[in-house]
Amino acid sequence: MAYDKFNILTSTAVPLAIENVDTDQLIPARFLKATERVGFGDNLFRDWRYNPDNTPKKDFVLNNPIYSGKILVGGKNFGSGSSREHAAWAVYDYGFRCVVSSFFADIFRNNCLNIGVLPVQVSPEFAEKIFEAIAADPNTELEVNLPEQTITLLASGEKETFEISPYKKDNMLNGFDDIDYLQSIKPEIEEFALHLPL
Amino acid sequence: MSKTLFDKVWDTHVVRKIEGGPDVLFIDRHLIHEVTSPVAFLGLKSRGIKVLYPERTFATADHNTPTINQHLPVADPLSANQLKALESNSNEYGISHWGLGHQKNGIVHVVGPEYGITQPGATIVCGDSHTSTHGAFGAIAFGIGTSEVEMVLSTQCIMQPKPKKMRINVNGKLGLGVTPKDVALFIISQLSTSGATGYFVEYAGDVFENMTMEGRMTVCNLSIEMGARGGMIAPDETTIEYVKGREFSPKGEAWDKALAYYKTLKTDADAVFDKELTFDGSSIEPMITYGTNPGMGMGISHEIPNADQVEGGAATYAKSLGYMGFSEGDSMIGKPVDFVFVGSCTNGRIEDFRAFTSLVKGRHKADNVTAWLVPGSHIVEAQIKEEGLLDILTEAGFTLRQPGCSACLAMNDDKIPAGKYAVSTSNRNFEGRQGPGSRTMLASPLVAAAAAVTGVVTDPRTLIENVEELV
């Protein structure tokens, strides 16, 4: 399904300075039983966010009212493990539109791009700067500029460029998805299928 | 130009290259299950489009299914609803459906190869990261998200940038009690959980050449645990022998044509990889994990490393060990064990149960251990009975459950309780993976067997009396 267009996002950010955040943490398997794409945000980081009795864990960043925003800043190797797209849905449904990390796992990155959440990979040094800036001032604003492919710490003006393929960039800017594209070349696919080795 | 095995299979399936974008890749075989497919079907419905090639998609229910009393209605209404959705969607679109109770039902990555859906040189995807398993046949196989499941259903294609290529060579004679699982956990411990991200791996060397297909499947299955999208092994006589004659394998003239294609599937002598690593197989010992990702593994006789000896931040490392209740410098030998799980798409095949049985034979399950033995399919279940393994297991105090993913991801009732320790032959030791608060130590079926009969983490080599008996 087509998704929200992404252009320039200016927002405060939520810092999660933990490495190797896997998709089982983003959304534990027991919450994958829905047959529709609704309500996953409630269970984002469920077991880090809530005690077994469903009371919030006060020391977890999502439960700390001083942090908010549409950008999630994660540690290195964000989104590893299971291919569940539900992890990206949970990130989106919670209200994030962009995830920043110094390194993403492949499938999670793809899943984000396919639903309109922008994964922004920055250098480890810049990631550290972002964490430090937010630690010093939780109201620190970041600007994620997709047309320019830049991410900027607005207070200091420090910025870095990030990579995205021209094809995916165009999709994100216009809210197109891959199915639109694939549908448009169906005759070519059907012709191709006639000449496969298997 | 010289090509790798991966190049050959990939290039054969590229419908179109997009300037500054991904390749449009044709998918030969698509496997679906109840958890990651329903929203894809909803997408098809909302767009009003059909499944382009229903005969190329196969559905099996596995993630959610109970592993006892499968003849009874599924008690959990949400699970039952997902199973029903898989059935009705499959029926509506003309897809083969092997639901709960069907003779062919089982873990998607176990039944795919068993029935010959998995073929050398094919492209295979599934909304499950352990789809890498099928790379054991020289297929390009990898996990996808639900949006991509919808793409494959509607157009039999997905859009993927071509990954970089890595070759991992392991040569030498494996030591006593060292299984394919140990080889894989060793490699992951060397590369870390993200060391192969962005790459597709080819495994080469005599260690893999000498492995059975089941061993190769275990190795390729775990490719994703070092971040690789997939891993593959060039098909050889062992592969062809396995594939030939299976239900969905090509027959007659089609087989001859397929065979000619299979024979082309090897890396050219002068082909270049983006990265190449070589390990000595004889240096590997039975492995066990001590932390909360599969990269945190070590030889079972070693001690848990200090934070400064491992890659990554000290805070993340401390969080991980804190979750496990372990400390730097601890020996794993003698650590308490509450549960033993044998099964999953990693180690739920007949050879895994033979290995487990070979070690528990003549011994008895420790009283403090709850053991869940879950075959990967009905074929595996039947073999366990026919080969007499069940009699040996029963004698030793074990029972057998019914096929499914079970405690590997604990979507059904097979959950390790909070704080309890499990030695598990599955693939992930993430926090809460096997149930909220569960603590997982990943290991081979032999290490699982040693734990099951002694009640603590035990080096299986100390229990092996007759080497010949080991599979």
XYZ file of C-alpha atoms in Angstrom:
669
model
C 0.000 0.000 0.000
C 1.203 3.495 -0.680
C 2.519 5.311 2.372
C 3.167 8.836 3.675
C 5.514 10.979 1.640
C 8.778 11.900 3.319
C 10.543 15.185 2.613
C 12.101 17.185 5.440
C 11.543 16.060 9.021
C 12.471 18.360 11.898
C 11.984 16.803 15.304
C 13.425 16.035 18.701
C 14.666 12.465 19.039
C 14.489 9.543 21.425
C 17.944 8.094 22.235
C 18.384 4.342 22.695
C 22.126 3.842 23.097
C 22.077 0.051 23.078
C 23.857 -2.025 20.418
C 22.459 -5.025 18.533
C 18.824 -4.149 19.208
C 17.080 -7.151 17.652
C 13.580 -7.313 16.259
C 12.498 -9.641 19.076
C 12.984 -6.624 21.377
C 11.254 -4.259 18.950
C 8.220 -6.554 18.961
C 8.251 -9.876 20.851
C 6.884 -12.885 18.942
C 3.822 -13.266 21.129
C 2.512 -9.994 19.675
C 2.721 -11.188 16.069
C -0.670 -12.881 16.061
C -2.691 -10.151 14.396
C -4.013 -10.617 10.875
C -4.217 -6.868 10.279
C -1.640 -4.123 10.536
C -3.023 -2.303 13.575
C -1.925 -1.551 17.119
C 1.699 -2.697 16.975
C 2.991 0.562 18.490
C 1.513 -0.371 21.876
C 3.900 -3.306 22.028
C 7.022 -1.633 20.659
C 9.878 -2.681 22.986
C 7.217 -4.388 25.120
C 9.533 -6.241 27.505
C 11.945 -3.330 27.923
C 9.040 -0.917 28.387
C 6.787 -2.825 30.762
C 7.130 -5.070 33.798
C 5.401 -8.469 33.711
C 2.447 -6.831 35.558
C 2.167 -4.272 32.702
C 3.365 -1.329 34.792
C 5.862 0.848 32.890
C 9.570 0.367 33.623
C 10.606 3.832 34.746
C 14.212 3.537 33.593
C 13.364 2.786 29.951
C 13.745 5.718 27.601
C 10.275 5.511 26.021
C 8.795 5.927 29.504
C 10.866 9.020 30.247
C 8.699 12.078 29.466
C 11.696 14.300 28.797
C 12.350 12.410 25.531
C 9.972 12.495 22.606
C 9.870 13.043 18.868
C 9.497 11.339 15.528
C 13.121 10.205 15.317
C 14.521 7.147 17.095
C 18.300 7.074 17.505
C 19.584 3.545 18.086
C 22.952 1.923 18.745
C 25.052 0.011 16.247
C 23.516 -2.968 14.370
C 19.940 -1.872 14.848
C 17.167 -4.283 13.838
C 19.081 -7.558 13.676
C 17.463 -10.975 13.807
C 13.992 -11.935 12.667
C 12.649 -10.602 9.361
C 9.291 -9.670 10.928
C 8.083 -6.496 9.250
C 5.951 -6.077 12.373
C 9.079 -4.528 13.951
C 9.031 -1.710 11.413
C 5.245 -1.439 11.747
C 5.634 -1.047 15.516
C 8.213 1.713 15.040
C 5.868 3.481 12.606
C 2.707 2.930 14.618
C 4.363 4.329 17.750
C 4.947 7.530 15.824
C 8.509 7.368 14.566
C 9.149 8.287 10.921
C 12.936 7.980 10.951
C 15.467 5.685 12.642
C 19.088 6.790 12.961
C 21.946 4.369 13.629
C 25.592 3.887 12.765
C 24.704 0.461 11.303
C 21.480 -1.295 10.315
C 20.651 -4.944 9.793
C 19.689 -5.544 6.142
C 16.156 -6.885 6.397
C 15.017 -4.295 8.936
C 16.394 -1.515 6.746
C 14.500 -2.907 3.727
C 11.319 -3.300 5.735
C 11.521 0.324 6.906
C 12.015 1.597 3.369
C 9.047 -0.472 2.205
C 6.644 1.137 4.688
C 7.880 4.716 4.640
C 10.143 4.852 7.704
C 13.469 6.393 6.691
C 16.579 4.565 7.954
C 19.449 7.056 8.217
C 22.893 5.540 8.610
C 25.468 7.925 10.064
C 29.117 7.530 11.029
C 29.822 6.181 14.537
C 31.277 9.618 15.382
C 28.154 11.475 14.298
C 25.937 8.967 16.134
C 27.981 9.684 19.252
C 27.524 13.437 18.733
C 23.774 12.994 18.494
C 23.675 10.932 21.696
C 25.813 13.544 23.473
C 23.700 16.447 22.233
C 20.475 14.790 23.393
C 22.037 13.892 26.745
C 23.004 17.549 27.204
C 19.617 18.827 26.036
C 16.658 16.511 25.480
C 15.009 19.237 23.390
C 17.779 18.982 20.801
C 16.255 19.109 17.347
C 17.436 17.150 14.351
C 16.627 17.933 10.762
C 16.464 15.002 8.376
C 16.441 16.357 4.849
C 15.714 13.628 2.304
C 16.057 15.747 -0.878
C 19.515 16.891 0.269
C 20.307 13.540 2.006
C 21.542 15.354 5.107
C 21.002 15.021 8.831
C 21.722 18.120 10.920
C 21.974 18.902 14.613
C 20.111 22.208 14.375
C 21.608 23.887 17.463
C 25.222 23.457 16.366
C 24.674 23.170 12.640
C 26.793 20.023 12.526
C 25.629 17.826 9.672
C 26.379 14.661 7.777
C 25.151 13.254 4.500
C 23.568 9.810 4.258
C 23.142 7.267 1.480
C 19.927 6.143 -0.153
C 19.504 4.747 -3.660
C 17.975 7.212 -6.147
C 15.152 4.740 -6.737
C 14.245 4.415 -3.054
C 14.636 8.145 -2.544
C 12.142 8.823 -5.293
C 9.743 6.305 -3.753
C 10.014 7.904 -0.297
C 9.585 11.441 -1.629
C 6.457 10.455 -3.540
C 4.996 7.754 -1.301
C 5.318 5.114 -4.039
C 6.013 1.500 -3.249
C 7.674 -1.371 -5.090
C 4.401 -3.088 -5.921
C 3.331 -0.114 -8.001
C 6.551 -0.507 -9.973
C 6.380 -4.295 -10.294
C 2.759 -4.198 -11.441
C 3.786 -1.826 -14.212
C 6.305 -4.307 -15.664
C 4.198 -7.459 -15.337
C 4.266 -8.361 -19.065
C 8.074 -8.282 -18.944
C 8.037 -10.573 -15.900
C 5.700 -13.042 -17.597
C 7.919 -13.151 -20.662
C 10.998 -13.666 -18.464
C 9.318 -16.588 -16.672
C 9.105 -18.526 -19.948
C 12.892 -18.853 -20.179
C 13.976 -19.974 -16.708
C 16.322 -22.934 -16.179
C 13.996 -24.525 -13.620
C 33.983 -12.859 -16.853
C 34.506 -15.181 -13.927
C 31.555 -15.587 -11.651
C 30.847 -16.872 -8.197
C 28.121 -19.415 -7.542
C 26.066 -16.559 -6.150
C 26.570 -14.412 -9.277
C 25.463 -17.257 -11.524
C 22.195 -17.888 -9.714
C 21.466 -14.194 -9.140
C 22.189 -13.093 -12.699
C 20.037 -15.905 -14.096
C 17.069 -14.453 -12.203
C 17.413 -10.715 -12.892
C 14.392 -9.577 -14.886
C 15.567 -5.995 -15.091
C 18.227 -3.770 -13.589
C 17.095 -0.351 -12.408
C 19.487 2.518 -12.897
C 20.541 3.728 -9.439
C 18.296 1.198 -7.794
C 17.729 -2.444 -7.006
C 17.492 -5.408 -9.366
C 14.107 -6.916 -10.135
C 14.701 -10.503 -9.102
C 12.482 -13.399 -10.187
C 11.592 -15.836 -7.412
C 11.255 -19.532 -8.302
C 9.778 -20.786 -5.049
C 7.893 -18.876 -2.382
C 7.159 -20.370 1.022
C 4.598 -18.776 3.312
C 3.414 -19.365 6.872
C 0.631 -18.031 9.055
C 2.438 -15.158 10.789
C 3.982 -13.020 8.055
C 1.468 -13.593 5.250
C -1.988 -12.318 6.362
C -1.245 -8.617 5.878
C 0.260 -9.367 2.449
C -3.014 -10.998 1.382
C -4.915 -7.996 2.764
C -2.736 -5.823 0.534
C -3.640 -7.929 -2.510
C -7.306 -7.605 -1.655
C -7.187 -3.852 -1.165
C -5.435 -3.441 -4.522
C -7.708 -5.961 -6.190
C -4.875 -8.027 -7.645
C -4.366 -11.763 -7.986
C -1.531 -14.152 -7.239
C 0.433 -14.345 -10.476
C 1.805 -17.903 -10.154
C 0.003 -19.723 -7.310
C 1.838 -22.964 -8.206
C 5.121 -21.352 -7.129
C 3.925 -20.617 -3.572
C 3.567 -23.213 -0.797
C 1.886 -22.596 2.563
C 2.545 -24.407 5.817
C 1.500 -23.531 9.361
C 4.328 -23.781 11.881
C 5.112 -20.699 14.010
C 1.906 -20.716 16.036
C 0.940 -24.354 16.152
C 0.698 -26.399 19.353
C 3.121 -29.327 19.732
C 0.751 -31.511 21.753
C -2.822 -32.599 20.999
C -2.747 -31.297 17.462
C -5.979 -33.163 16.773
C -7.858 -30.784 19.094
C -9.005 -27.260 18.133
C -6.295 -24.634 18.744
C -7.138 -23.067 22.091
C -5.619 -19.615 21.603
C -8.167 -17.641 19.550
C -5.536 -15.359 17.993
C -3.410 -18.307 16.853
C -6.495 -20.110 15.586
C -7.455 -17.002 13.642
C -4.049 -16.795 11.953
C -4.165 -20.478 11.024
C -7.638 -20.000 9.590
C -6.493 -16.946 7.622
C -3.642 -18.941 6.057
C -6.063 -21.657 5.035
C -8.721 -19.350 3.605
C -6.179 -17.160 1.795
C -4.476 -20.216 0.304
C -7.795 -21.650 -0.831
C -8.965 -18.359 -2.288
C -5.811 -17.909 -4.370
C -5.173 -21.563 -5.283
C -2.031 -22.091 -3.195
C -1.038 -25.518 -1.803
C -1.791 -25.402 1.907
C -0.271 -27.804 4.419
C -2.105 -26.774 7.565
C -2.150 -28.260 11.018
C -3.089 -31.936 10.788
C -1.969 -32.257 7.146
C 0.547 -35.058 6.632
C 3.003 -32.619 5.024
C 2.695 -30.008 7.759
C 5.878 -29.024 9.544
C 8.472 -26.294 9.881
C 8.637 -24.476 6.555
C 12.419 -24.874 6.237
C 12.246 -28.571 7.066
C 9.396 -29.576 4.759
C 10.615 -27.478 1.799
C 13.707 -29.638 1.267
C 11.924 -32.861 2.278
C 9.420 -32.540 -0.552
C 11.875 -31.271 -3.159
C 10.470 -27.731 -3.299
C 14.024 -26.641 -2.585
C 16.166 -27.023 -5.711
C 19.791 -26.166 -6.547
C 20.182 -22.882 -8.384
C 16.691 -21.694 -7.476
C 15.724 -18.393 -5.894
C 13.673 -19.061 -2.767
C 12.143 -16.562 -0.358
C 9.899 -16.695 2.679
C 8.774 -14.166 5.259
C 11.195 -15.705 7.710
C 14.867 -14.888 8.178
C 15.914 -18.548 8.402
C 15.008 -19.067 4.771
C 18.796 -19.030 4.400
C 18.537 -22.747 5.266
C 17.791 -23.617 1.633
C 21.164 -22.207 0.560
C 22.533 -25.621 1.525
C 21.380 -26.764 -1.941
C 23.170 -24.002 -3.825
C 19.990 -21.941 -3.953
C 19.807 -18.202 -3.303
C 17.442 -18.218 -0.353
C 16.690 -15.435 2.058
C 14.116 -13.956 4.389
C 11.853 -11.092 3.393
C 9.332 -8.752 5.018
C 5.585 -8.831 4.552
C 5.583 -6.043 1.933
C 7.903 -8.259 -0.092
C 5.660 -11.293 0.454
C 2.942 -9.231 -1.215
C 5.334 -8.395 -4.084
C 6.107 -12.066 -4.677
C 2.479 -13.117 -4.494
C 1.453 -10.437 -6.987
C 4.392 -10.489 -9.413
C 6.740 -13.364 -8.397
C 9.482 -10.743 -8.085
C 11.119 -8.639 -5.428
C 13.395 -5.656 -5.736
C 16.793 -6.124 -4.181
C 20.146 -4.460 -4.484
C 22.747 -7.156 -5.221
C 24.623 -7.898 -1.979
C 28.393 -8.098 -1.676
C 29.991 -11.531 -1.716
C 31.925 -13.269 1.028
C 33.510 -16.720 1.010
C 34.129 -18.558 4.257
C 36.492 -21.500 3.961
C 36.740 -24.118 6.673
C 39.151 -26.989 6.166
C 40.476 -29.763 8.374
C 39.104 -32.650 10.364
C 36.441 -31.800 12.908
C 37.144 -33.021 16.406
C 35.176 -35.501 18.485
C 31.662 -34.277 19.260
C 31.929 -31.280 16.923
C 28.798 -30.937 14.784
C 27.711 -28.586 11.967
C 25.997 -26.450 14.642
C 29.339 -25.958 16.363
C 30.999 -24.975 13.085
C 28.305 -22.353 12.514
C 28.356 -21.012 16.088
C 32.145 -20.839 15.863
C 32.040 -18.791 12.647
C 29.410 -16.445 14.102
C 31.493 -15.985 17.259
C 34.411 -14.945 15.047
C 32.435 -12.547 12.848
C 29.967 -11.200 15.468
C 26.254 -10.839 14.942
C 26.743 -8.122 12.309
C 30.021 -9.232 10.707
C 28.424 -10.422 7.477
C 25.706 -7.765 7.140
C 25.496 -6.625 3.520
C 27.001 -9.877 2.251
C 25.811 -13.138 0.798
C 28.078 -15.939 1.973
C 29.421 -18.985 0.169
C 30.730 -21.722 2.449
C 33.604 -23.680 0.957
C 36.221 -26.165 2.039
C 36.324 -29.827 2.910
C 34.416 -29.432 6.165
C 31.294 -28.481 4.190
C 32.037 -30.863 1.328
C 32.078 -33.719 3.832
C 28.830 -32.668 5.504
C 25.489 -34.309 4.867
C 22.694 -32.161 3.434
C 21.200 -31.861 6.892
C 24.470 -30.552 8.298
C 24.742 -28.067 5.453
C 21.201 -26.902 6.168
C 22.118 -26.240 9.805
C 25.108 -24.144 8.724
C 23.260 -22.131 6.075
C 20.303 -21.676 8.428
C 22.508 -19.726 10.832
C 23.948 -17.379 8.169
C 21.469 -14.685 9.170
C 22.826 -14.759 12.733
C 26.012 -13.038 11.595
C 23.958 -10.559 9.597
C 24.307 -12.230 6.184
C 21.195 -12.263 4.078
C 21.956 -15.843 3.205
C 24.607 -18.479 2.811
C 25.070 -21.133 0.147
C 27.079 -24.248 -0.644
C 27.818 -25.420 -4.171
C 25.714 -28.443 -5.129
C 27.603 -31.723 -5.538
C 26.774 -35.431 -5.703
C 25.520 -35.326 -2.116
C 23.069 -32.586 -3.093
C 21.858 -34.282 -6.249
C 21.434 -37.588 -4.455
C 19.243 -35.835 -1.866
C 17.094 -33.938 -4.363
C 16.508 -36.721 -6.883
C 13.085 -38.312 -6.868
C 11.453 -36.081 -4.257
C 7.814 -35.206 -4.838
C 8.307 -31.731 -6.292
C 11.713 -32.387 -7.879
C 11.809 -32.320 -11.684
C 11.134 -35.678 -13.338
C 12.035 -37.254 -16.698
C 13.207 -34.777 -19.305
C 12.822 -31.910 -16.887
C 15.219 -33.689 -14.523
C 17.854 -34.027 -17.243
C 17.539 -30.340 -18.014
C 17.724 -29.439 -14.326
C 20.745 -31.674 -13.857
C 22.584 -29.895 -16.659
C 21.856 -26.598 -14.877
C 22.948 -27.929 -11.465
C 26.327 -28.941 -12.909
C 27.060 -25.309 -13.813
C 26.552 -24.178 -10.234
C 30.014 -23.629 -8.849
C 32.283 -20.656 -8.357
C 34.794 -20.200 -11.175
C 38.406 -20.737 -10.143
C 39.440 -17.110 -10.569
C 36.234 -15.466 -9.343
C 36.742 -12.715 -6.798
C 34.924 -12.182 -3.512
C 34.578 -8.865 -1.698
C 35.765 -10.617 1.427
C 37.299 -14.021 2.062
C 37.907 -15.717 5.412
C 39.542 -19.024 6.253
C 39.276 -21.036 9.461
C 40.854 -24.247 10.692
C 38.121 -26.799 11.356
C 40.280 -28.883 13.670
C 40.486 -25.989 16.142
C 36.711 -25.909 16.710
C 35.307 -27.476 19.858
C 31.700 -27.986 20.949
C 30.249 -24.478 21.290
C 27.815 -22.793 23.641
C 26.530 -19.227 23.878
C 26.741 -17.220 27.095
C 25.033 -13.946 26.110
C 22.007 -12.514 24.371
C 22.980 -12.703 20.724
C 24.307 -15.648 18.714
C 27.688 -13.964 18.282
C 28.295 -14.385 21.994
C 29.453 -17.980 21.751
C 32.587 -19.821 22.818
C 34.162 -23.246 23.082
C 32.428 -25.041 25.928
C 35.663 -25.467 27.906
C 36.487 -21.750 27.764
C 35.611 -18.942 30.155
C 33.282 -16.032 29.470
C 35.461 -13.262 28.004
C 35.989 -9.892 29.663
C 34.317 -6.844 28.113
C 37.640 -5.541 26.783
C 38.160 -8.774 24.820
C 34.959 -8.425 22.802
C 33.822 -6.028 20.121
C 31.235 -3.429 21.095
C 30.432 -1.278 24.078
C 30.926 -2.324 27.693
C 27.431 -1.167 28.694
C 25.695 -3.409 26.146
C 27.937 -6.314 27.182
C 27.186 -5.796 30.876
C 23.436 -5.623 30.139
C 23.670 -8.897 28.271
C 25.597 -10.792 30.970
C 23.339 -9.253 33.627
C 20.292 -10.618 31.834
C 21.860 -14.071 31.738
C 22.996 -13.884 35.368
C 26.579 -14.666 34.318
C 29.866 -12.874 35.012
C 33.025 -12.263 33.070
C 35.508 -15.090 33.596
C 32.856 -17.669 34.513
C 33.224 -21.196 33.222
C 30.100 -22.422 31.435
C 30.676 -26.003 32.552
C 28.437 -26.720 35.516
C 26.022 -23.838 34.913
C 22.457 -24.740 35.914
C 19.990 -25.980 33.295
C 16.216 -26.047 33.749
C 15.034 -26.773 30.210
C 16.425 -28.524 27.148
C 14.894 -27.826 23.744
C 15.748 -29.946 20.719
C 14.111 -28.840 17.510
C 13.605 -25.838 15.178
C 14.585 -25.235 11.551
C 18.187 -25.232 12.786
C 18.328 -28.641 14.474
C 14.976 -30.373 14.101
C 15.953 -33.005 11.533
C 16.505 -36.732 11.903
C 20.290 -36.495 12.232
C 19.828 -34.114 15.161
C 17.603 -36.619 16.950
C 20.020 -39.427 16.152
C 22.858 -37.419 17.699
C 20.820 -36.539 20.780
C 19.686 -40.130 21.202
C 23.194 -41.528 20.770
C 24.299 -39.671 23.867
C 21.283 -40.180 26.138
C 21.175 -43.893 25.314
C 21.638 -45.917 28.481
C 21.422 -42.782 30.633
C 18.456 -41.000 32.179
C 17.044 -37.507 32.008
C 18.095 -35.427 35.021
C 15.201 -34.771 37.408
C 15.705 -30.997 37.369
C 15.420 -30.782 33.585
C 12.256 -30.365 31.528
C 13.014 -31.581 28.002
C 11.051 -30.636 24.900
C 11.929 -32.719 21.857
C 10.118 -31.331 18.844
C 10.593 -32.892 15.394
C 10.655 -30.504 12.455
C 8.078 -32.443 10.430
C 5.911 -35.551 10.342
C 8.585 -37.266 8.259
C 11.142 -36.644 11.003
C 8.622 -37.765 13.614
C 7.994 -40.997 11.697
C 11.716 -41.650 11.265
C 12.305 -41.232 15.003
C 9.768 -43.983 15.593
C 10.806 -46.270 12.741
C 14.500 -46.168 13.603
C 13.806 -47.147 17.197
C 15.019 -43.826 18.583
C 11.736 -43.260 20.390
C 12.167 -46.486 22.360
C 15.622 -45.400 23.488
C 14.359 -41.910 24.352
C 11.392 -43.294 26.292
C 13.681 -45.634 28.205
C 15.820 -42.608 29.111
C 12.811 -40.654 30.398
C 12.095 -38.429 27.394
C 8.878 -37.857 25.471
C 8.367 -36.617 21.928
C 6.146 -33.693 20.952
C 4.502 -32.944 17.600
C 6.094 -30.884 14.785
C 6.312 -27.090 14.813
C 8.548 -24.123 15.607
C 7.689 -24.455 19.288
C 10.028 -22.958 21.895
C 12.405 -21.523 19.311
C 10.300 -18.382 19.324
C 7.651 -19.341 21.874
C 4.628 -18.101 19.957
C 2.642 -21.095 21.117
C 2.447 -22.399 24.699
C 5.999 -23.780 24.654
C 7.536 -20.932 26.648
C 10.575 -21.114 28.900
C 9.523 -19.404 32.164
C 11.131 -16.134 33.302
C 14.572 -16.532 34.819
C 14.899 -20.185 33.797
C 17.876 -21.485 31.837
C 17.457 -23.427 28.608
C 20.046 -25.243 26.552
C 18.503 -24.930 23.129
C 19.389 -26.298 19.709
C 17.544 -23.378 18.083
C 19.025 -20.245 16.563
C 18.493 -17.209 18.784
C 19.347 -16.397 22.367
C 17.882 -12.892 22.320
C 16.307 -11.572 25.525
C 12.883 -13.145 25.918
C 13.127 -15.064 22.667
C 11.996 -18.352 24.209
C 9.472 -16.687 26.507
C 9.507 -13.442 28.520
C 12.543 -13.452 30.834
C 13.866 -16.776 29.484
C 17.627 -17.323 29.399
C 18.908 -19.269 26.407
C 22.184 -21.039 25.792
C 22.458 -22.100 22.164
C 24.240 -25.345 21.444
C 24.300 -28.537 19.379
C 22.066 -31.570 19.957
C 25.032 -33.309 21.631
C 25.562 -30.467 24.110
C 21.792 -30.451 24.682
C 21.905 -34.198 25.373
C 24.789 -33.817 27.819
C 22.843 -31.113 29.663
C 19.651 -33.159 29.653
C 21.209 -36.182 31.346
C 23.485 -34.356 33.798
C 21.216 -31.415 34.669
C 24.003 -28.868 34.187
C 26.077 -27.576 31.266
C 28.426 -30.439 30.456
C 31.063 -31.008 27.804
C 29.575 -33.870 25.747
C 33.065 -35.210 25.025
C 33.295 -36.347 28.644
C 30.253 -38.583 28.086
C 31.237 -40.078 24.761
C 32.468 -43.595 25.346
C 32.073 -45.107 21.956
C 32.996 -42.781 19.111
C 31.557 -45.182 16.547
C 28.094 -44.755 18.008
C 28.093 -41.030 17.286
C 26.458 -39.871 14.132
